[in-house]
mmCIF file of C-alpha atoms in Angstrom:
data_model
loop_
_atom_site.group_PDB
_atom_site.id
_atom_site.type_symbol
_atom_site.label_atom_id
_atom_site.label_comp_id
_atom_site.label_asym_id
_atom_site.label_seq_id
_atom_site.Cartn_x
_atom_site.Cartn_y
_atom_site.Cartn_z
ATOM 1 C CA VAL A 292 0.158 0.014 -0.017
ATOM 2 C CA THR A 293 1.245 3.294 -0.929
ATOM 3 C CA ASN A 294 1.347 6.488 0.912
ATOM 4 C CA GLU A 295 -0.536 7.553 -1.845
ATOM 5 C CA GLU A 296 -3.269 5.158 -1.571
ATOM 6 C CA TYR A 297 -3.584 5.250 2.158
ATOM 7 C CA LEU A 298 -3.729 8.763 2.336
ATOM 8 C CA ALA A 299 -7.142 8.786 0.366
ATOM 9 C CA PHE A 300 -7.882 6.237 2.867
ATOM 10 C CA THR A 301 -7.532 8.759 5.885
ATOM 11 C CA LYS A 302 -9.442 11.266 4.179
ATOM 12 C CA ARG A 303 -12.293 8.902 3.933
ATOM 13 C CA TYR A 304 -12.611 6.933 6.820
ATOM 14 C CA THR A 305 -11.863 7.418 10.558
ATOM 15 C CA PRO A 306 -11.937 4.478 13.573
ATOM 16 C CA GLU A 307 -15.257 5.145 13.737
ATOM 17 C CA THR A 308 -16.479 4.239 10.447
ATOM 18 C CA VAL A 309 -14.347 1.189 9.513
ATOM 19 C CA VAL A 310 -14.771 -2.304 9.564
ATOM 20 C CA ALA A 311 -12.720 -4.041 12.652
ATOM 21 C CA SER A 312 -11.913 -6.925 14.858
ATOM 22 C CA THR A 313 -12.596 -7.175 18.398
ATOM 23 C CA ALA A 314 -9.058 -6.929 19.063
ATOM 24 C CA CYS A 315 -8.788 -3.627 16.978
ATOM 25 C CA ALA A 316 -12.306 -2.013 17.829
ATOM 26 C CA ASN A 317 -10.486 0.987 20.340
ATOM 27 C CA ASN A 318 -7.860 1.626 17.868
ATOM 28 C CA PRO A 319 -7.561 5.307 18.223
ATOM 29 C CA SER A 320 -6.253 6.567 15.162
ATOM 30 C CA LEU A 321 -5.582 5.682 11.233
ATOM 31 C CA VAL A 322 -3.481 8.025 10.939
ATOM 32 C CA PRO A 323 0.513 6.985 10.811
ATOM 33 C CA ASP A 324 2.335 7.831 13.579
ATOM 34 C CA THR A 325 3.931 11.323 14.237
ATOM 35 C CA ASP A 326 7.456 9.414 13.262
ATOM 36 C CA CYS A 327 6.010 9.140 9.348
ATOM 37 C CA SER A 328 2.646 10.803 8.900
ATOM 38 C CA THR A 329 4.512 13.694 6.590
ATOM 39 C CA ALA A 330 5.252 11.050 4.321
ATOM 40 C CA LEU A 331 1.639 10.998 3.224
ATOM 41 C CA THR A 332 1.535 14.510 2.008
ATOM 42 C CA ASP A 333 5.019 14.391 0.834
ATOM 43 C CA VAL A 334 4.846 14.340 -3.364
ATOM 44 C CA PRO A 335 8.482 12.677 -3.721
ATOM 45 C CA SER A 336 7.027 10.434 -1.250
ATOM 46 C CA ARG A 337 3.637 9.202 -2.709
ATOM 47 C CA LYS A 338 4.624 6.344 -4.393
ATOM 48 C CA LEU A 339 6.639 4.818 -1.742
ATOM 49 C CA PRO A 340 5.080 2.241 0.786
ATOM 50 C CA VAL A 341 3.306 3.526 3.430
ATOM 51 C CA VAL A 342 5.169 2.931 6.965
ATOM 52 C CA CYS A 343 4.245 4.019 10.693
ATOM 53 C CA VAL A 344 0.976 2.238 10.686
ATOM 54 C CA ASP A 345 0.019 -0.373 13.146
ATOM 55 C CA TYR A 346 -1.676 -4.190 12.756
ATOM 56 C CA CYS A 347 -5.184 -2.689 13.001
ATOM 57 C CA ASP A 348 -5.064 0.213 10.889
ATOM 58 C CA ALA A 349 -3.484 -2.341 8.195
ATOM 59 C CA GLU A 350 -6.132 -4.416 8.907
ATOM 60 C CA ALA A 351 -8.861 -1.480 8.358
ATOM 61 C CA TYR A 352 -7.176 -0.195 5.270
ATOM 62 C CA CYS A 353 -7.797 -4.116 3.680
ATOM 63 C CA ALA A 354 -11.343 -4.396 5.161
ATOM 64 C CA MET A 355 -12.607 -0.945 3.550
ATOM 65 C CA GLN A 356 -10.834 -2.329 0.311
ATOM 66 C CA GLY A 357 -13.116 -5.422 0.517
ATOM 67 C CA LYS A 358 -10.044 -7.716 1.507
ATOM 68 C CA ARG A 359 -8.017 -8.513 4.818
ATOM 69 C CA LEU A 360 -4.616 -9.424 5.661
ATOM 70 C CA CYS A 361 -2.946 -12.138 4.577
ATOM 71 C CA GLY A 362 -3.529 -15.062 6.788
ATOM 72 C CA ARG A 363 -4.673 -18.790 6.542
ATOM 73 C CA VAL A 364 -5.711 -20.328 3.077
ATOM 74 C CA GLY A 365 -9.214 -19.981 3.239
ATOM 75 C CA GLY A 366 -9.511 -16.629 4.646
ATOM 76 C CA THR A 367 -8.774 -16.969 8.744
ATOM 77 C CA MET A 368 -6.098 -16.112 11.397
ATOM 78 C CA ASN A 369 -3.197 -18.241 10.478
ATOM 79 C CA ASP A 370 -1.388 -19.917 13.479
ATOM 80 C CA PRO A 371 2.182 -18.674 14.201
ATOM 81 C CA GLY A 372 3.262 -22.000 14.029
ATOM 82 C CA ASP A 373 2.426 -22.377 10.548
ATOM 83 C CA ASN A 374 3.953 -19.434 8.965
ATOM 84 C CA VAL A 375 6.730 -22.020 6.899
ATOM 85 C CA ASN A 376 3.529 -24.297 5.965
ATOM 86 C CA ALA A 377 2.614 -23.470 2.644
ATOM 87 C CA ALA A 378 -0.681 -25.389 2.824
ATOM 88 C CA ALA A 379 -1.502 -22.942 5.505
ATOM 89 C CA SER A 380 0.265 -19.578 5.282
ATOM 90 C CA GLU A 381 -1.340 -17.485 2.487
ATOM 91 C CA TRP A 382 1.591 -15.126 2.789
ATOM 92 C CA TYR A 383 4.338 -18.015 3.397
ATOM 93 C CA ALA A 384 2.557 -20.185 0.241
ATOM 94 C CA ALA A 385 2.833 -16.615 -2.155
ATOM 95 C CA CYS A 386 6.316 -15.673 -1.406
ATOM 96 C CA ALA A 387 7.761 -19.149 -1.765
ATOM 97 C CA GLY A 388 5.648 -20.750 -4.355
ATOM 98 C CA ALA A 389 4.940 -24.308 -4.940
ATOM 99 C CA GLN A 390 8.410 -25.272 -4.955
ATOM 100 C CA GLU A 391 9.068 -23.585 -1.505
ATOM 101 C CA THR A 392 11.836 -21.518 -2.677
ATOM 102 C CA THR A 393 14.376 -19.659 0.148
ATOM 103 C CA TYR A 394 13.445 -16.329 -1.681
ATOM 104 C CA PRO A 395 10.549 -15.401 -4.024
ATOM 105 C CA TYR A 396 12.749 -15.096 -7.070
ATOM 106 C CA GLY A 397 14.947 -18.359 -6.374
ATOM 107 C CA ASN A 398 17.229 -19.891 -3.697
ATOM 108 C CA ALA A 399 20.655 -17.830 -4.152
ATOM 109 C CA ALA A 400 20.291 -14.194 -2.313
ATOM 110 C CA SER A 401 20.547 -11.551 -4.644
ATOM 111 C CA SER A 402 21.719 -8.145 -3.348
ATOM 112 C CA SER A 403 20.760 -6.471 -6.593
ATOM 113 C CA LYS A 404 17.561 -7.385 -7.179
ATOM 114 C CA CYS A 405 15.530 -6.290 -3.817
ATOM 115 C CA ASN A 406 15.991 -3.883 -1.486
ATOM 116 C CA ALA A 407 17.835 -5.283 1.683
ATOM 117 C CA SER A 408 20.407 -3.944 3.138
ATOM 118 C CA GLY A 409 23.239 -4.826 0.469
ATOM 119 C CA TYR A 410 21.473 -3.272 -2.205
ATOM 120 C CA SER A 411 22.451 0.267 -1.282
ATOM 121 C CA PRO A 412 24.525 0.326 1.869
ATOM 122 C CA CYS A 413 25.072 4.110 2.145
ATOM 123 C CA ASP A 414 21.214 4.492 1.072
ATOM 124 C CA MET A 415 18.812 2.394 3.238
ATOM 125 C CA ARG A 416 15.407 3.377 2.505
ATOM 126 C CA PRO A 417 11.998 2.253 1.192
ATOM 127 C CA ARG A 418 11.905 2.222 -2.675
ATOM 128 C CA ASP A 419 9.063 2.170 -5.261
ATOM 129 C CA LEU A 420 7.685 -0.490 -7.246
ATOM 130 C CA ALA A 421 9.284 1.182 -10.726
ATOM 131 C CA THR A 422 12.654 1.310 -8.938
ATOM 132 C CA MET A 423 12.622 -2.491 -7.872
ATOM 133 C CA SER A 424 10.414 -3.907 -10.700
ATOM 134 C CA GLU A 425 12.832 -7.359 -10.685
ATOM 135 C CA CYS A 426 11.644 -7.913 -6.933
ATOM 136 C CA GLU A 427 9.164 -10.099 -8.124
ATOM 137 C CA GLY A 428 7.632 -12.819 -6.226
ATOM 138 C CA PHE A 429 7.669 -16.551 -7.263
ATOM 139 C CA TYR A 430 3.975 -15.706 -9.508
ATOM 140 C CA SER A 431 3.995 -13.349 -11.675
ATOM 141 C CA GLY A 432 2.830 -9.803 -10.653
ATOM 142 C CA ILE A 433 3.341 -9.902 -6.840
ATOM 143 C CA TYR A 434 6.362 -7.853 -6.166
ATOM 144 C CA ASN A 435 8.777 -6.850 -2.889
ATOM 145 C CA MET A 436 7.571 -9.920 -0.898
ATOM 146 C CA SER A 437 11.084 -9.892 0.131
ATOM 147 C CA CYS A 438 12.989 -6.340 1.141
ATOM 148 C CA ASN A 439 11.867 -3.389 0.863
ATOM 149 C CA VAL A 440 9.506 -3.224 3.999
ATOM 150 C CA ALA A 441 8.412 -5.947 6.068
ATOM 151 C CA GLU A 442 4.792 -6.619 6.190
ATOM 152 C CA TRP A 443 1.916 -7.422 8.808
ATOM 153 C CA GLU A 444 0.422 -11.084 8.764
ATOM 154 C CA TRP A 445 -2.961 -11.857 10.052
ATOM 155 C CA SER A 446 -0.831 -14.490 11.850
ATOM 156 C CA CYS A 447 -1.375 -13.260 15.882
ATOM 157 C CA SER A 448 -0.836 -14.970 19.303
ATOM 158 C CA SER A 449 -3.954 -14.641 20.380
ATOM 159 C CA SER A 450 -7.352 -12.399 19.441
ATOM 160 C CA SER A 451 -6.754 -10.041 22.059
ATOM 161 C CA SER A 452 -5.664 -6.278 21.446
ATOM 162 C CA ASN A 453 -2.630 -6.796 23.331
ATOM 163 C CA ALA A 454 -1.189 -9.815 20.977
ATOM 164 C CA SER A 455 2.053 -9.701 18.946
ATOM 165 C CA CYS A 456 1.464 -10.673 15.399
ATOM 166 C CA SER A 457 3.667 -11.958 12.574
ATOM 167 C CA THR A 458 5.935 -9.471 10.155
ATOM 168 C CA ARG A 459 7.308 -10.655 7.094
ATOM 169 C CA GLY A 460 9.781 -10.666 4.558
ATOM 170 C CA GLY A 461 11.828 -8.295 6.119
ATOM 171 C CA SER A 462 13.085 -4.778 5.007
ATOM 172 C CA PHE A 463 15.647 -2.370 3.659
ATOM 173 C CA ASN A 464 17.664 -2.955 7.009
ATOM 174 C CA ASP A 465 17.957 -6.474 6.898
ATOM 175 C CA GLY A 466 20.291 -9.159 5.390
ATOM 176 C CA PRO A 467 20.161 -12.411 3.437
ATOM 177 C CA TYR A 468 18.580 -14.350 6.656
ATOM 178 C CA GLU A 469 15.982 -12.117 7.547
ATOM 179 C CA VAL A 470 14.510 -11.229 3.946
ATOM 180 C CA LYS A 471 13.652 -15.154 3.394
ATOM 181 C CA CYS A 472 10.259 -16.232 2.503
ATOM 182 C CA SER A 473 10.459 -18.257 6.119
ATOM 183 C CA GLY A 474 11.377 -15.033 7.919
ATOM 184 C CA SER A 475 9.031 -14.013 10.905
ATOM 185 C CA ILE A 476 9.412 -11.421 13.141
ATOM 186 C CA ASN A 477 6.682 -10.565 16.320
ATOM 187 C CA MET A 478 5.477 -7.040 17.212
ATOM 188 C CA GLY A 479 2.941 -6.104 19.117
ATOM 189 C CA ARG A 480 -0.542 -5.548 17.754
ATOM 190 C CA HIS A 481 -0.271 -1.577 18.331
ATOM 191 C CA ASP A 482 3.391 -1.353 17.671
ATOM 192 C CA ALA A 483 4.510 0.462 14.224
ATOM 193 C CA ARG A 484 8.065 0.743 12.631
ATOM 194 C CA ALA A 485 9.460 2.518 9.727
ATOM 195 C CA ASP A 486 10.378 -0.170 8.273
ATOM 196 C CA VAL A 487 7.497 -2.629 8.501
ATOM 197 C CA GLY A 488 4.220 -2.468 6.007
ATOM 198 C CA PHE A 489 1.528 -4.584 4.989
ATOM 199 C CA ARG A 490 -0.435 -5.674 1.597
ATOM 200 C CA CYS A 491 -4.365 -7.294 1.261
ATOM 201 C CA CYS A 492 -5.369 -10.562 0.186
ATOM 202 C CA ALA A 493 -8.423 -11.563 -1.332
ATOM 203 C CA ASN A 494 -9.974 -15.144 -2.015
ATOM 204 C CA LEU A 495 -9.509 -16.457 -5.584
ATOM 205 C CA ASP A 496 -11.509 -18.831 -7.861
ATOM 206 C CA VAL A 497 -8.674 -21.036 -8.851
ATOM 207 C CA GLY A 498 -8.354 -24.647 -9.058
ATOM 208 C CA PRO A 499 -6.975 -26.832 -6.227
ATOM 209 C CA GLN A 500 -3.306 -27.069 -7.127
ATOM 210 C CA PHE A 501 -3.006 -23.191 -6.259
ATOM 211 C CA GLN A 502 -5.380 -22.986 -3.052
ATOM 212 C CA GLY A 503 -2.023 -23.065 -1.159
ATOM 213 C CA ALA A 504 -0.417 -20.010 -2.761
ATOM 214 C CA ARG A 505 -2.424 -18.094 -5.081
ATOM 215 C CA ASN A 506 -5.877 -18.204 -2.543
ATOM 216 C CA ALA A 507 -3.892 -14.781 -1.474
ATOM 217 C CA ALA A 508 -3.733 -12.156 -4.296
ATOM 218 C CA PRO A 509 -1.865 -9.533 -2.015
ATOM 219 C CA THR A 510 -2.110 -6.598 -3.975
ATOM 220 C CA ALA A 511 -1.297 -3.633 -2.137
ATOM 221 C CA ARG A 512 2.313 -3.006 -0.813
ATOM 222 C CA TRP A 513 2.851 -1.846 3.298
ATOM 223 C CA SER A 514 2.704 0.217 6.265
ATOM 224 C CA GLN A 515 3.870 0.827 10.024
ATOM 225 C CA LYS A 516 3.664 2.554 13.661
ATOM 226 C CA ARG A 517 5.161 2.852 17.121
ATOM 227 C CA ARG A 518 4.858 4.718 20.275
ATOM 228 C CA SER A 519 8.486 4.613 21.977
ATOM 229 C CA PRO A 520 11.319 6.896 21.003
ATOM 230 C CA ARG A 521 13.409 5.779 18.124
ATOM 231 C CA LEU A 522 16.510 6.099 16.604
ATOM 232 C CA PRO A 523 16.934 7.480 13.171
ATOM 233 C CA ARG A 524 16.077 5.359 10.909
ATOM 234 C CA ARG A 525 18.940 3.944 9.333
ATOM 235 C CA PHE A 526 20.380 2.625 12.620
ATOM 236 C CA ARG A 527 17.100 0.671 13.462
ATOM 237 C CA SER A 528 16.399 -2.954 12.885
ATOM 238 C CA LYS A 529 13.225 -4.838 12.774
ATOM 239 C CA TRP A 530 14.242 -6.242 16.124
ATOM 240 C CA GLY A 531 14.400 -3.041 18.183
ATOM 241 C CA GLU A 532 16.653 -0.190 18.192
ATOM 242 C CA ARG A 533 20.250 -1.172 17.863
ATOM 243 C CA PRO A 534 23.310 0.782 16.300
ATOM 244 C CA ALA A 535 23.954 -0.615 12.628
ATOM 245 C CA ARG A 536 27.189 -1.116 11.107
ATOM 246 C CA SER A 537 27.745 1.330 7.949
ATOM 247 C CA LEU A 538 29.740 1.461 5.736
ATOM 248 C CA CYS A 539 29.156 5.375 4.779
ATOM 249 C CA PRO A 540 31.044 8.280 5.921
#
């Protein structure tokens, strides 16, 4: 989901007018966290993935598009224990494909196809789809499932408002291990980060040979939010705030 798409959403809806699960019923705002909110109106950033929105914001956006966050094949919440099960996790199946490749584009890591930490170590940041057109998933037309910004998944520890939920795919901050299709990092449902986003899924009427992978039609790309002090973006990792090793002056 881009900044442009999410901006249109915030202009049309409020927390009181969106469809929300019980866990997200008291979401106070749909606007990105103050660290990133200006990106919505910054013209050069319009095509970049929206960040600094939390799980509940992502859930609301997808619901109002007639879709949902990617979860379990069939359209329910995926058990975190099945995050690397292509027959269960829509997100993993769409990333790894029928052959369950390590990365969406194959088994060998590439620093040039997708926007991980090795893509441009002196300029680590989200990039638009036009820039990363080679970062295509196992299935044609699905981009950036690895790297750029990680993605919220409908895969939570419980249905409570304070549960943790999975984020998948790694980000521009991460290396080859973190950006594998099998990668999964938990965050609090109401946390947000400048390197975590989301895509929406919807069920498709396809043959059974694809139910494990194409039941999810991820059409949107990315978001995030967090209420704790943070280091500048280049020093953040998806596990928290740690000094990053930089080769740049």
